[in-house]
Amino acid sequence: MTASIKRWIAVLAIGFLAGCGGGGGSATAPFGGGGTGTGTGTGTGTGTGTGTGTGGTTGGTTTGSPTVVLSISSTTVRSTAPATVTAKVTTAAGAPAAGQVVLFSSSGGLGIFTPASALTDANGSASVSVAPLSSLSNGADLILAKTTIGVADVSGTIGFQVVPTAGGATGSPSIALSLSTTSVTTATPAVLTAIVKDALGAPVAGQVVKFSTVDGLGAFNVASALTDANGGVIARLSPATTQSNGADLAVAQVTINGTLVTGAAGFSVTSTSAPVVGVPSIQLTLSNNIVTGSSPANVSATVKDATGAGVAGQVVKFTTVDGLGTFSVPSALTDGNGVASVSLTAPTAGGSGADQVIATTTVNGTSLQASQGFQLTAPNVAIQAFVTDLGASKLSAYGQSNLTVTVSGASSGTPVQISLSSACVAKGRASLTPISATTTTGTATFTYRDLGCGATDVSDTVQASVTGSSAVRSLSIALTSPAVASINFISATPGTIFLKGSGLTETATVVFRVLDTAGNGLPNQNVLVEPTTLTGGLTLDGGSQAVTKPSDSLGNVTVLINSGTVPTPVRVKATLVNSSISTVSSGLSIAVGLPSQLNFSLSQQTINIEGFNIDGTPNTYSIIASDRLANPVPAGTAINFVAEGGQIESNKLTQLANGLARASANFVSAAPRPADGRVTVVAYALGEESFLDTNGNNVYDAGEQYQDLGNIYLNRRFDGIYDSANDQFIALSLPGSAAGTQACAVSSSPLLAGSVGIPSQPLTCDAAWGRAYVRRALETVFSTSSARPLWYSLPSSLYRRSAGTSCSPMSLGTGYNAAGNPTVATFYPVGGGDLYNLPKAGVISFLAADANTVRLNPVAAGTVVTVTSTTGLSSSVAGGSPVPSTSEASFVSINFGFDDVTTAGSFTVTFTSPSGVSSSTSQFISRDAPGLGLPACP
C-alpha cells in the first residue's frame, strides 16, 4: 500500500460522515478551485477568470512608425568568427516589410559587411555577415542598418565588439558591395563599388571581378573589371532596357585561391518612356604642363557617354605630335568612372621643346579625340646636400626632425621632384611628410616622425632620390627606444579550464602586452609571469611556478596555465623585470568539470501521459548536470537516454542557459508498452563516483567514503532489485579499467546510499573510487484513454443491487515489497454497487484510476472530471480535476445534496482525457436503508 493512497483513507471516511450542514467540509480541502500545490505536468481544464498574457491581438486600427530592429548572433566579432546581423523591418502598421533594401554600415569603420546590403524576406528580415575590417581591428563599434519605407528613412543600431585575432585571422575571403543609389533609371544609373579582401581581411589587388544581375533587369557597362591596389573595382549599373521595371539583385563574383566569393546588393529599376539622347565626349588633363626627367606628368582621359556618365572598359590610345614625350604605356582602359591614366616622361636621351598629347577612343561607333600641350625640358640634376636639424643628436622616442634636401639643376622652368624612403617608414614605424615634393628653387624640406621604430632599430637610414634621374643620397638618423609605460592584461582563453586528470580542457592561454608611452606594443622586454595561487599544483607552461619571457614583436607575452587538482579562481601576475611595473589577469577559473553521481538530476515534464492506447503522446526528460561542487558541467557534455518502451532521443549535449548546464530529450509514446503501463527511463553520462571529501583537498583519498557504481541496467519493475531474467543491463566499462566483478560497496553515509533511481547491477563494481557512468532512472506511466474509477476501500454503505449479484471486486498490483515481490490489493469499481444510508448532503471520494487490468494506475494528467445528476439531486466536483501529474491514482471528490422531497438518485461522473476520449460511470445513492434481502458488499 503506497503512502499517497494511505493519506486518502481519512479523506474518504470524512466524506461519508459529512452531515446535513452541506458539502464543502474538510474532505474537499485538498481539491478546492482556489487551492495551490506543487508539481509538474500539463493538463486542460474549464473555468472563467481574468488575467494578463502575451501573444494576443489588439483590435482596432494601429498607427505608428515603421521600425528597424537589429539583432546579432554574437556581440563579439573576430576574423575567425564573424557574426550574422539581422534587421527586422516593420511597417507603420506593425506588419513585416518585405522586399526592402537594407543598407548596413559601421559608424567607426571597424566592421565589414558581406554583402553590404540585403533585401528583406516575407518576414521582413534581412541578414548579412559582419567581420572585422582586418585581423588587427580592435574596439567597440556600432552597426547601422538603414532603409526607406514610403518616404520615411528608417534606421536601427546595435553595438558589437571587434577582437583582434592573435597570429592573424584565419577567416574567409570576402567581397563587399555598395551602390551609389538603389533606385536605378536610365537618367540616374548607379555606381557599384566592390571591395575584395582575403582571409586576413587585407585588400586583394589584380583580381578579376565579374558582374551580373539575377533577373536581368540591370546591365553593367563592363562584364568584368580588375581590382586596384585597394582591392576595389567600379562598374556602372543601368536598366537593361527602357521598359525594365522591378526589383533585382546586382551580383559580383571573384575567385581567390580557388574559393569563389559572391556578393550581392539589391536595387530597383524604373522604366523610362525614351532613352536620353546626347553626344559622347572625351576630356584630357595633365597633372603638370612642364615635364622633365625628374618631374613626369600624369595624363588622364575621361570618356563619357551620351548621358554624361563615365564609360568604363574603353580603350584610350595616347600619342604625341612631335614625339618629344614617352608614355608609360601607349594605351589604357577606362575605370568605372570612365578615366584612363598614363604617365608622360622625358626620353632618356634628353631633349626639350613644346609638344601635344593626343588621346583617342571610339564610343558606340563615334570617334573621339582630345589634345593638351606640354613643355619638355631635360635638366642635369644632382643632390648637393641632405641634412637633419638634429645634428649629431639622437631622435627622441616618438619625436620628429626636419630633413632638408638641396639639388642643383632646378629652375622655374625645370622643376625637380624629390622622393624620400626609409626602412622604418616601410614597416609603418615612422612617417615622412611629404613622401615626395617638387622644387623649382633647388631646396625641399620634409618632416620625419618616429612611430616607435626605436623599439627595434637603433637607427633609420633615409634615402633621397630625384625622380627621372640616378641622383641618390642617404642620411642616417639615430633613434631612441621608447620607455615602458605599463603592462596590460589582454585575454585568458578559455575562461574556464578543468581539473587535472578530468579529461577535459586543462590548459588556458593568458596574454599580457607591454606598452610604451604612446600605448603601442613594445618588443624585447623581459617579463616575469607567476600565478597568485598554487592551490592544487597549478603550474605555468607545463611545470614551472614562474617564468620569465621576452615580449614579441607586438609587445605580447604569452603563458600557458595548467590546472591543478583543486577548483579555484586564478589570477596571474606579470611584472617587468627590474621594475615595479606589473598587472594581474582576470576572468580565469578552474572547475571540476565531470558530472558527479550525487549531482546528476533527472526529471520529467509529465509522469502520467495518455500513452497506453495512443502513439505519439509527447513527454520531455530533463537533466541538470553538476560537478562534485555543484558547479555546471561544460557545455557539450554528452547525455545518453534509454527507455523500456516508447521512443526517446538517444543523446543530447548540455547547454549553458543563464550559466547553468542542462539537457532535455524528447519522447513519444509507442510500442512496446509494458502490460502494467509503467515504462522505465534511464539517463547516463561519463562522470565520476561521488565521495565525501573529509580533509577538504578536493581529491579522493584512501579511507574516504564513496559511491561504488557498477553496470547500468533497465529496472523494468522499478523496484531497485536486479532481475537477471527480465532486466537489461548496459555494459559501460571505461577504457583502461578492468571489468568490475566485486560486490558494490555500501557506504554508511545516507548521502551515498543507493536507490531505485540509481540502478547499479550487482557484482559489476570494482571496489574503488574513480571515473564511472553517472546515471538516474525514473518511471513514466502510460495511462489508458478510458477511466475506471475505484473505491479505495469498501464503503460500509455499499450494497449489492440484487440478491445473487456481486460488487465486481478486482485485484490490481500496487508495487513491490522489499524482497521484490509484487503487492496486490482488492478494489471495487464505482457503480458496481449501490450506496444507502447517506446523509442529505455530503462528499463522496474515489480513485481516478485508468482501465489497466494489471496495475493500479492514474488516468492521464490533464484529464478533466465533470459530474451530472438526476432530478432532485445536486452534484459538483469538489476536487481532483484536472488530474495532476502523478505516479499513483489520485482522488476525485464529489459534492452531493438531496432536496427536501428526494431521497434517492444517481450521479454520473465523466472523465475526458487530453486526447478527447470520454468515459462515464453512474453511481446510485440513497438516503434510505437498503431493501430487505440486499446484502452488503462484498
mmCIF file of N, CA and C in Angstrom, residues 497-502 533-539 561-570 588-593 627-629 631 691 693 695-701:
data_model
loop_
_atom_site.group_PDB
_atom_site.id
_atom_site.type_symbol
_atom_site.label_atom_id
_atom_site.label_comp_id
_atom_site.label_asym_id
_atom_site.label_seq_id
_atom_site.Cartn_x
_atom_site.Cartn_y
_atom_site.Cartn_z
ATOM 1 N N ILE A 497 38.881 26.401 -17.253
ATOM 2 C CA ILE A 497 39.509 25.114 -17.515
ATOM 3 C C ILE A 497 39.137 24.168 -16.388
ATOM 4 N N PHE A 498 39.520 22.910 -16.502
ATOM 5 C CA PHE A 498 39.021 21.903 -15.576
ATOM 6 C C PHE A 498 40.163 21.152 -14.906
ATOM 7 N N LEU A 499 39.814 20.423 -13.864
ATOM 8 C CA LEU A 499 40.808 19.801 -13.010
ATOM 9 C C LEU A 499 41.759 18.898 -13.786
ATOM 10 N N LYS A 500 42.986 18.849 -13.322
ATOM 11 C CA LYS A 500 43.985 17.966 -13.889
ATOM 12 C C LYS A 500 43.496 16.522 -13.814
ATOM 13 N N GLY A 501 43.568 15.813 -14.950
ATOM 14 C CA GLY A 501 43.123 14.431 -14.994
ATOM 15 C C GLY A 501 41.658 14.258 -15.297
ATOM 16 N N SER A 502 40.919 15.374 -15.504
ATOM 17 C CA SER A 502 39.481 15.260 -15.782
ATOM 18 C C SER A 502 39.209 14.781 -17.200
ATOM 19 N N THR A 533 48.239 32.045 -6.940
ATOM 20 C CA THR A 533 47.946 30.885 -6.107
ATOM 21 C C THR A 533 48.518 29.648 -6.780
ATOM 22 N N LEU A 534 48.989 28.714 -5.967
ATOM 23 C CA LEU A 534 49.488 27.432 -6.468
ATOM 24 C C LEU A 534 48.631 26.291 -5.939
ATOM 25 N N THR A 535 47.371 26.620 -5.580
ATOM 26 C CA THR A 535 46.466 25.634 -4.998
ATOM 27 C C THR A 535 46.295 24.437 -5.930
ATOM 28 N N GLY A 536 46.441 23.243 -5.371
ATOM 29 C CA GLY A 536 46.207 22.025 -6.136
ATOM 30 C C GLY A 536 47.289 21.688 -7.137
ATOM 31 N N GLY A 537 48.446 22.391 -7.077
ATOM 32 C CA GLY A 537 49.528 22.080 -8.007
ATOM 33 C C GLY A 537 49.436 22.782 -9.337
ATOM 34 N N LEU A 538 48.795 23.943 -9.388
ATOM 35 C CA LEU A 538 48.707 24.732 -10.634
ATOM 36 C C LEU A 538 50.113 25.114 -11.096
ATOM 37 N N THR A 539 50.375 25.046 -12.409
ATOM 38 C CA THR A 539 51.689 25.377 -12.957
ATOM 39 C C THR A 539 51.568 26.235 -14.197
ATOM 40 N N ILE A 561 48.575 28.310 -18.686
ATOM 41 C CA ILE A 561 48.212 27.955 -17.316
ATOM 42 C C ILE A 561 47.740 26.507 -17.323
ATOM 43 N N ASN A 562 48.366 25.666 -16.491
ATOM 44 C CA ASN A 562 47.992 24.258 -16.389
ATOM 45 C C ASN A 562 47.273 24.037 -15.070
ATOM 46 N N SER A 563 46.060 23.455 -15.126
ATOM 47 C CA SER A 563 45.243 23.299 -13.928
ATOM 48 C C SER A 563 45.863 22.319 -12.955
ATOM 49 N N GLY A 564 45.468 22.449 -11.688
ATOM 50 C CA GLY A 564 45.838 21.501 -10.646
ATOM 51 C C GLY A 564 44.659 20.624 -10.290
ATOM 52 N N THR A 565 44.595 20.204 -9.046
ATOM 53 C CA THR A 565 43.557 19.264 -8.607
ATOM 54 C C THR A 565 42.478 19.923 -7.772
ATOM 55 N N VAL A 566 42.519 21.248 -7.616
ATOM 56 C CA VAL A 566 41.544 21.960 -6.790
ATOM 57 C C VAL A 566 40.884 23.054 -7.621
ATOM 58 N N PRO A 567 39.551 23.118 -7.628
ATOM 59 C CA PRO A 567 38.880 24.211 -8.345
ATOM 60 C C PRO A 567 39.105 25.534 -7.634
ATOM 61 N N THR A 568 39.452 26.566 -8.374
ATOM 62 C CA THR A 568 39.762 27.855 -7.756
ATOM 63 C C THR A 568 39.769 28.946 -8.809
ATOM 64 N N PRO A 569 39.462 30.195 -8.460
ATOM 65 C CA PRO A 569 39.735 31.307 -9.374
ATOM 66 C C PRO A 569 41.246 31.476 -9.509
ATOM 67 N N VAL A 570 41.703 31.902 -10.663
ATOM 68 C CA VAL A 570 43.139 32.037 -10.923
ATOM 69 C C VAL A 570 43.420 33.451 -11.425
ATOM 70 N N LEU A 588 39.697 34.042 -15.268
ATOM 71 C CA LEU A 588 40.085 32.642 -15.444
ATOM 72 C C LEU A 588 39.749 31.875 -14.174
ATOM 73 N N SER A 589 39.179 30.685 -14.332
ATOM 74 C CA SER A 589 38.859 29.849 -13.182
ATOM 75 C C SER A 589 39.069 28.396 -13.551
ATOM 76 N N ILE A 590 39.283 27.568 -12.508
ATOM 77 C CA ILE A 590 39.436 26.125 -12.675
ATOM 78 C C ILE A 590 38.230 25.452 -12.035
ATOM 79 N N ALA A 591 37.532 24.613 -12.807
ATOM 80 C CA ALA A 591 36.337 23.921 -12.322
ATOM 81 C C ALA A 591 36.568 22.418 -12.360
ATOM 82 N N VAL A 592 35.688 21.667 -11.658
ATOM 83 C CA VAL A 592 35.815 20.206 -11.617
ATOM 84 C C VAL A 592 35.541 19.612 -12.989
ATOM 85 N N GLY A 593 34.409 19.970 -13.586
ATOM 86 C CA GLY A 593 34.126 19.579 -14.967
ATOM 87 C C GLY A 593 33.276 18.346 -15.126
ATOM 88 N N ASP A 627 29.065 19.270 -11.324
ATOM 89 C CA ASP A 627 30.236 18.552 -10.842
ATOM 90 C C ASP A 627 30.124 18.360 -9.338
ATOM 91 N N ARG A 628 31.175 17.860 -8.717
ATOM 92 C CA ARG A 628 31.095 17.478 -7.298
ATOM 93 C C ARG A 628 30.895 18.665 -6.374
ATOM 94 N N LEU A 629 31.146 19.885 -6.874
ATOM 95 C CA LEU A 629 30.933 21.092 -6.074
ATOM 96 C C LEU A 629 29.680 21.841 -6.503
ATOM 97 N N ASN A 631 28.831 22.887 -9.352
ATOM 98 C CA ASN A 631 29.019 23.846 -10.450
ATOM 99 C C ASN A 631 28.602 23.191 -11.760
ATOM 100 N N PHE A 691 32.070 11.121 -3.626
ATOM 101 C CA PHE A 691 32.775 10.747 -2.402
ATOM 102 C C PHE A 691 32.677 11.890 -1.407
ATOM 103 N N ASP A 693 34.628 14.294 0.796
ATOM 104 C CA ASP A 693 35.976 14.844 0.912
ATOM 105 C C ASP A 693 36.177 15.363 2.337
ATOM 106 N N ASN A 695 38.878 15.730 4.176
ATOM 107 C CA ASN A 695 40.032 16.588 4.501
ATOM 108 C C ASN A 695 40.078 17.855 3.645
ATOM 109 N N GLY A 696 39.113 18.051 2.742
ATOM 110 C CA GLY A 696 38.979 19.301 2.015
ATOM 111 C C GLY A 696 40.013 19.572 0.949
ATOM 112 N N ASN A 697 40.716 18.523 0.470
ATOM 113 C CA ASN A 697 41.710 18.763 -0.589
ATOM 114 C C ASN A 697 41.134 18.559 -1.978
ATOM 115 N N ASN A 698 39.844 18.265 -2.079
ATOM 116 C CA ASN A 698 39.120 18.079 -3.333
ATOM 117 C C ASN A 698 39.668 16.920 -4.160
ATOM 118 N N VAL A 699 40.388 16.006 -3.527
ATOM 119 C CA VAL A 699 40.911 14.805 -4.168
ATOM 120 C C VAL A 699 40.509 13.612 -3.306
ATOM 121 N N TYR A 700 40.078 12.529 -3.986
ATOM 122 C CA TYR A 700 39.721 11.339 -3.205
ATOM 123 C C TYR A 700 40.967 10.755 -2.557
ATOM 124 N N ASP A 701 40.875 10.481 -1.252
ATOM 125 C CA ASP A 701 41.952 9.845 -0.501
ATOM 126 C C ASP A 701 41.462 8.532 0.076
#
